[in-house]
DNA sequence: ATTGAAAGAATCTCAAC
DNA sequence: GTTGAGATTCTTTCAAT
């Protein structure tokens, strides 16, 4: 478990909100067998403690015109510039994810682009021009098979 | 743009809901300068057309006890088994993302585990035992620098 | 598509346990 | 932590434009 203490009721609340983040607290209350006020209080507490990072809309990228997605492994030539490099990547709107990783790449990113030309432009004119970035390797995503949240079952059992 | 037609008002609605998926429709209505009923109707339409995939709670995985995340590139030995392999991966709860990609890996996944032992167990006893999977390469995520949705600005302009 | 109106439902706070 | 009650606000539908 993490630093914040999460009980079975909290886990049930989380699992319901993961399915539908707009589920009314009163409906959650009926599912959990406690009052709406208690749900309200527990959700607020989990927001404050950081267990809940936010309520997000999931949008189909293709509906917004983003038809190409790719994973890009990045090697950097100066480990002391980590934060500057991430900041540089953050300024590129096509880059939607960024992680430091172990192994042959130093940074792993995911980008969304309109088409292949846009992807090429994003890599050559933006990612490779971030100071400190030395090489990239691109894996074009042919289809998203699935994406979901971590499971909320009780790991302590 | 995608198949569904999205105008500037829809984009504004999406950008507000991406920030906070529980934002009341009446508040969105005030921001957009149209009625709550119109927002309600537009959101419902975007849900039906698939532009909106869902309203999701974003949870901090470490709060649930998942302290290790990794990207895993997978090579498969039988391209005709694609769907069976994805189904096999879907049955592993630790696998939260799965995409077909071009390049040296055929499938790219992301996993969340409690610790390194759990990660090793997940790879050796679950992922590598999915029929059709031949090799894996693991990149442990040292830290998530950022993660966000695609930008909703108008690409047509 | 958008609107206002109206009924029903939900949110949020609070004093009390 | 939990509760019920109450004031406020939101959701949802619908007939009309």
Coordinates of C-alpha atoms (C1' of nucleotides) in Angstrom, one line a residue:
Chain A
X1 CA 0.0 0.0 0.0
X2 CA 1.0 3.6 -0.4
X3 CA 1.5 6.3 2.2
X4 CA -2.2 7.2 2.3
X5 CA -4.4 4.5 4.0
X6 CA -7.1 3.2 1.7
X7 CA -9.7 0.8 2.9
X8 CA -12.1 -1.4 1.1
X9 CA -14.8 1.3 0.8
X10 CA -12.3 3.7 -0.7
X11 CA -11.3 1.0 -3.2
X12 CA -14.9 0.4 -4.2
X13 CA -15.4 4.2 -4.7
X14 CA -12.3 4.3 -6.9
X15 CA -13.3 1.3 -8.9
X16 CA -16.7 2.9 -9.6
X17 CA -15.3 6.2 -10.5
X18 CA -12.6 4.6 -12.8
X19 CA -15.5 3.2 -14.8
X20 CA -17.5 6.5 -14.8
X21 CA -16.0 9.6 -13.3
X22 CA -19.3 11.4 -13.5
X23 CA -21.2 8.8 -11.4
X24 CA -23.3 10.7 -8.9
X25 CA -22.0 10.4 -5.3
X26 CA -25.4 9.4 -4.2
X27 CA -25.4 6.4 -6.5
X28 CA -22.0 5.4 -5.2
X29 CA -23.4 5.8 -1.7
X30 CA -26.2 3.3 -2.5
X31 CA -23.7 0.8 -4.0
X32 CA -21.4 1.1 -0.9
X33 CA -24.2 1.2 1.7
X34 CA -23.1 4.4 3.3
X35 CA -24.4 8.0 3.1
X36 CA -23.7 10.4 0.3
X37 CA -22.0 12.8 2.8
X38 CA -19.5 10.0 3.6
X39 CA -18.7 9.4 0.0
X40 CA -18.3 13.2 -0.5
X41 CA -15.9 13.3 2.4
X42 CA -13.9 10.2 1.3
X43 CA -13.5 11.5 -2.2
X44 CA -12.4 14.9 -1.0
X45 CA -9.9 13.3 1.3
X46 CA -8.5 11.1 -1.5
X47 CA -8.2 14.2 -3.7
X48 CA -6.3 16.0 -1.0
X49 CA -4.0 13.1 -0.2
X50 CA -3.1 12.7 -3.9
X51 CA -4.7 9.2 -4.3
X52 CA -7.0 10.7 -6.8
X53 CA -5.1 12.7 -9.4
X54 CA -8.1 14.0 -11.2
X55 CA -11.2 13.5 -13.1
X56 CA -10.4 13.3 -16.8
X57 CA -12.2 13.1 -20.0
X58 CA -10.9 10.5 -22.4
X59 CA -11.1 11.7 -26.0
X60 CA -10.7 9.7 -29.2
X61 CA -7.6 11.3 -30.7
X62 CA -8.7 10.6 -34.3
X63 CA -11.8 12.6 -33.7
X64 CA -9.5 15.6 -33.1
X65 CA -7.6 14.8 -36.3
X66 CA -4.7 12.9 -34.7
X67 CA -4.4 9.9 -36.9
X68 CA -0.8 8.8 -36.1
X69 CA 0.6 7.8 -32.8
X70 CA 4.1 6.7 -32.1
X71 CA 6.3 5.7 -29.2
X72 CA 9.7 7.3 -29.3
X73 CA 12.8 6.1 -27.4
X74 CA 15.2 9.0 -26.8
X75 CA 18.9 8.9 -25.9
X76 CA 20.4 11.9 -24.3
X77 CA 24.1 13.0 -24.3
X78 CA 24.1 14.9 -21.0
X79 CA 22.5 13.2 -18.0
X80 CA 22.8 16.4 -16.0
X81 CA 20.3 18.1 -18.3
X82 CA 17.5 15.7 -17.5
X83 CA 15.0 18.4 -16.3
X84 CA 15.8 20.9 -19.1
X85 CA 15.2 18.1 -21.6
X86 CA 11.9 17.1 -20.1
X87 CA 10.9 20.8 -20.1
X88 CA 11.8 21.1 -23.7
X89 CA 9.8 18.0 -24.5
X90 CA 6.8 19.3 -22.5
X91 CA 6.8 22.4 -24.8
X92 CA 6.1 20.2 -27.8
X93 CA 2.3 19.7 -27.7
X94 CA 2.5 16.5 -29.8
X95 CA 4.3 14.8 -26.9
X96 CA 1.7 13.5 -24.5
X97 CA 3.8 11.2 -22.3
X98 CA 7.3 11.3 -21.1
X99 CA 9.1 8.9 -18.7
X100 CA 12.7 8.3 -17.7
X101 CA 13.5 4.6 -18.3
X102 CA 16.3 2.2 -17.8
X103 CA 18.0 0.5 -20.7
X104 CA 19.1 1.6 -24.1
X105 CA 16.9 4.7 -24.1
X106 CA 17.0 7.3 -21.4
X107 CA 13.6 8.8 -22.0
X108 CA 10.5 7.2 -23.4
X109 CA 7.8 9.4 -25.0
X110 CA 4.5 9.0 -26.8
X111 CA 3.4 11.4 -29.5
X112 CA 0.2 12.1 -31.4
X113 CA 0.3 13.6 -34.9
X114 CA -2.0 14.4 -37.7
X115 CA -0.2 12.3 -40.3
X116 CA 3.3 10.9 -41.1
X117 CA 4.5 14.2 -42.4
X118 CA 3.6 15.8 -39.2
X119 CA 5.3 13.0 -37.2
X120 CA 8.5 13.5 -39.2
X121 CA 8.4 17.2 -38.7
X122 CA 7.8 16.7 -34.9
X123 CA 10.8 14.4 -34.6
X124 CA 13.2 16.2 -36.8
X125 CA 12.3 19.8 -36.1
X126 CA 11.2 19.6 -32.5
X127 CA 12.3 16.5 -30.5
X128 CA 15.8 16.3 -32.1
X129 CA 16.3 20.0 -31.6
X130 CA 15.7 19.9 -27.8
X131 CA 19.2 20.6 -26.4
X132 CA 20.7 17.4 -25.0
X133 CA 18.7 15.0 -27.2
X134 CA 21.1 12.9 -29.3
X135 CA 19.2 10.1 -30.9
X136 CA 15.6 8.8 -31.3
X137 CA 14.1 5.5 -32.3
X138 CA 10.5 5.5 -33.4
X139 CA 7.8 2.8 -33.1
X140 CA 4.7 3.7 -34.9
X141 CA 1.5 2.5 -33.1
X142 CA -0.6 0.5 -35.6
X143 CA -3.5 0.2 -33.3
X144 CA -4.3 0.6 -29.6
X145 CA -5.4 -2.8 -28.5
X146 CA -6.4 -1.7 -25.0
X147 CA -5.7 0.9 -22.3
X148 CA -6.9 0.8 -18.8
X149 CA -6.2 1.8 -15.2
X150 CA -4.4 -0.3 -12.6
X151 CA -6.6 -2.8 -10.8
X152 CA -7.9 -1.7 -7.4
X153 CA -8.3 -5.0 -5.8
X154 CA -6.7 -5.3 -2.3
X155 CA -3.0 -6.2 -2.7
X156 CA -2.7 -6.8 1.0
X157 CA -4.8 -9.9 1.0
Chain B
X1 CA -10.4 16.3 -38.7
X2 CA -12.1 12.9 -37.9
X3 CA -15.4 11.5 -39.2
X4 CA -17.5 13.3 -36.6
X5 CA -17.7 17.1 -37.1
X6 CA -16.5 19.0 -34.2
X7 CA -16.8 22.8 -34.0
X8 CA -15.2 25.4 -31.8
X9 CA -17.8 25.1 -29.1
X10 CA -17.3 21.3 -28.9
X11 CA -13.6 21.8 -28.6
X12 CA -14.1 24.3 -25.8
X13 CA -16.3 21.8 -24.0
X14 CA -13.7 19.0 -24.5
X15 CA -10.9 21.2 -23.2
X16 CA -12.8 22.0 -20.1
X17 CA -13.8 18.4 -19.4
X18 CA -10.2 17.2 -20.0
X19 CA -9.2 19.4 -17.1
X20 CA -12.1 18.4 -14.9
X21 CA -14.4 15.7 -16.0
X22 CA -16.9 16.5 -13.2
X23 CA -17.3 20.2 -14.2
X24 CA -21.0 20.9 -14.0
X25 CA -22.6 21.3 -17.5
X26 CA -24.1 24.6 -16.3
X27 CA -20.7 26.0 -15.5
X28 CA -19.5 24.9 -18.9
X29 CA -22.6 26.6 -20.3
X30 CA -21.6 29.9 -18.7
X31 CA -18.1 29.6 -20.0
X32 CA -19.3 28.9 -23.5
X33 CA -22.1 31.4 -23.5
X34 CA -24.8 28.9 -24.4
X35 CA -27.5 27.1 -22.4
X36 CA -27.0 24.1 -20.2
X37 CA -29.4 22.1 -22.3
X38 CA -27.2 22.8 -25.4
X39 CA -24.1 21.5 -23.5
X40 CA -26.0 18.5 -22.4
X41 CA -27.0 17.7 -25.9
X42 CA -23.5 18.3 -27.4
X43 CA -21.8 16.1 -24.8
X44 CA -24.4 13.3 -25.4
X45 CA -23.8 13.5 -29.1
X46 CA -20.0 13.4 -28.7
X47 CA -20.5 10.3 -26.5
X48 CA -22.6 8.6 -29.0
X49 CA -20.3 9.4 -31.9
X50 CA -17.3 8.1 -30.0
X51 CA -15.5 11.5 -29.8
X52 CA -15.8 11.1 -26.1
X53 CA -14.6 7.7 -25.0
X54 CA -15.5 8.1 -21.3
X55 CA -15.1 10.0 -18.1
X56 CA -12.3 8.4 -16.1
X57 CA -10.8 8.8 -12.7
X58 CA -7.0 9.1 -12.7
X59 CA -5.6 7.4 -9.7
X60 CA -2.0 7.5 -8.4
X61 CA -0.8 3.9 -8.9
X62 CA 1.6 4.1 -5.9
X63 CA -1.4 4.9 -3.6
X64 CA -2.7 1.5 -4.6
X65 CA 0.7 -0.2 -3.9
X66 CA 2.0 -0.2 -7.5
X67 CA 5.5 1.1 -7.1
X68 CA 7.1 -0.2 -10.2
X69 CA 6.1 0.6 -13.8
X70 CA 7.8 -0.7 -16.9
X71 CA 7.4 -0.6 -20.7
X72 CA 7.8 -4.0 -22.3
X73 CA 8.5 -4.6 -26.0
X74 CA 7.2 -7.9 -27.1
X75 CA 8.2 -10.0 -30.2
X76 CA 5.8 -12.6 -31.3
X77 CA 6.5 -15.7 -33.4
X78 CA 3.2 -16.1 -35.2
X79 CA 1.6 -13.0 -36.8
X80 CA -1.6 -14.8 -37.3
X81 CA -2.1 -15.1 -33.6
X82 CA -2.3 -11.3 -33.0
X83 CA -5.7 -11.3 -31.4
X84 CA -5.2 -14.3 -29.3
X85 CA -2.0 -12.8 -28.0
X86 CA -3.7 -9.5 -27.1
X87 CA -6.5 -11.4 -25.4
X88 CA -3.9 -13.3 -23.4
X89 CA -2.2 -10.1 -22.4
X90 CA -5.5 -8.5 -21.5
X91 CA -6.1 -11.3 -19.0
X92 CA -2.9 -10.2 -17.1
X93 CA -4.2 -7.4 -14.8
X94 CA -0.7 -5.9 -14.5
X95 CA -0.8 -5.1 -18.2
X96 CA -2.5 -1.7 -18.5
X97 CA -1.7 -0.8 -22.1
X98 CA -1.1 -2.7 -25.2
X99 CA -0.4 -1.5 -28.8
X100 CA 0.7 -3.1 -32.1
X101 CA 3.8 -1.2 -33.3
X102 CA 6.2 -1.2 -36.2
X103 CA 9.8 -1.9 -35.8
X104 CA 11.8 -4.4 -33.8
X105 CA 8.9 -5.2 -31.4
X106 CA 5.5 -6.3 -32.5
X107 CA 3.6 -5.3 -29.4
X108 CA 4.3 -2.7 -26.9
X109 CA 2.9 -2.9 -23.4
X110 CA 3.0 -1.1 -20.2
X111 CA 2.8 -2.8 -16.8
X112 CA 2.3 -1.8 -13.2
X113 CA 3.7 -4.0 -10.4
X114 CA 4.1 -3.9 -6.7
X115 CA 7.8 -4.4 -6.7
X116 CA 10.6 -5.8 -8.9
X117 CA 9.9 -9.3 -7.8
X118 CA 6.3 -8.9 -8.8
X119 CA 7.5 -7.5 -12.2
X120 CA 9.8 -10.5 -12.7
X121 CA 7.0 -12.8 -11.9
X122 CA 4.6 -11.0 -14.3
X123 CA 7.1 -11.2 -17.2
X124 CA 8.4 -14.7 -16.7
X125 CA 5.2 -16.5 -15.5
X126 CA 2.5 -14.5 -17.3
X127 CA 3.7 -12.5 -20.3
X128 CA 6.2 -15.0 -21.6
X129 CA 3.7 -17.8 -21.2
X130 CA 1.1 -16.2 -23.4
X131 CA 1.1 -18.6 -26.5
X132 CA 2.8 -16.8 -29.4
X133 CA 5.0 -14.5 -27.3
X134 CA 8.7 -15.3 -28.1
X135 CA 10.8 -12.5 -26.5
X136 CA 10.4 -9.5 -24.3
X137 CA 12.6 -6.4 -23.7
X138 CA 11.9 -4.5 -20.5
X139 CA 12.4 -0.8 -19.8
X140 CA 11.7 0.1 -16.2
X141 CA 10.1 3.5 -15.7
X142 CA 12.2 5.5 -13.3
X143 CA 9.7 8.3 -13.1
X144 CA 6.7 9.6 -15.0
X145 CA 7.7 13.1 -16.0
X146 CA 4.4 14.0 -17.5
X147 CA 1.3 12.6 -19.0
X148 CA -1.5 14.5 -20.7
X149 CA -4.2 14.4 -23.4
X150 CA -3.8 15.5 -26.9
X151 CA -4.3 19.2 -27.5
X152 CA -7.8 20.3 -28.7
X153 CA -6.8 23.4 -30.6
X154 CA -8.2 23.6 -34.1
X155 CA -5.9 21.8 -36.5
X156 CA -7.8 23.1 -39.5
X157 CA -6.7 26.6 -39.0
Chain C
dA1 C1' -29.0 23.4 -33.0
dT2 C1' -30.8 26.3 -29.3
dT3 C1' -33.8 27.9 -25.8
dG4 C1' -36.4 28.5 -21.2
dA5 C1' -39.0 26.2 -17.9
dA6 C1' -39.9 22.8 -14.7
dA7 C1' -39.6 18.3 -12.0
dG8 C1' -36.5 15.5 -10.1
dA9 C1' -32.0 14.5 -8.4
dA10 C1' -27.4 15.6 -6.7
dT11 C1' -24.0 18.5 -4.2
dC12 C1' -22.2 20.3 -0.3
dT13 C1' -22.3 21.9 4.4
dC14 C1' -23.1 21.4 9.1
dA15 C1' -24.4 20.3 13.7
dA16 C1' -24.8 16.1 16.2
dC17 C1' -23.3 11.4 17.2
Chain D
dG1 C1' -15.8 8.4 10.4
dT2 C1' -20.6 8.7 9.9
dT3 C1' -25.3 10.6 9.7
dG4 C1' -29.7 13.1 8.2
dA5 C1' -31.5 17.4 7.0
dG6 C1' -31.6 21.5 4.4
dA7 C1' -30.3 25.2 1.1
dT8 C1' -28.4 25.5 -3.2
dT9 C1' -27.3 23.9 -7.6
dC10 C1' -27.4 20.7 -11.3
dT11 C1' -29.4 17.2 -14.6
dT12 C1' -32.6 16.0 -17.9
dT13 C1' -36.5 16.3 -20.7
dC14 C1' -39.6 18.7 -23.7
dA15 C1' -42.3 21.7 -26.4
dA16 C1' -41.2 25.7 -29.1
dT17 C1' -38.2 28.3 -32.2

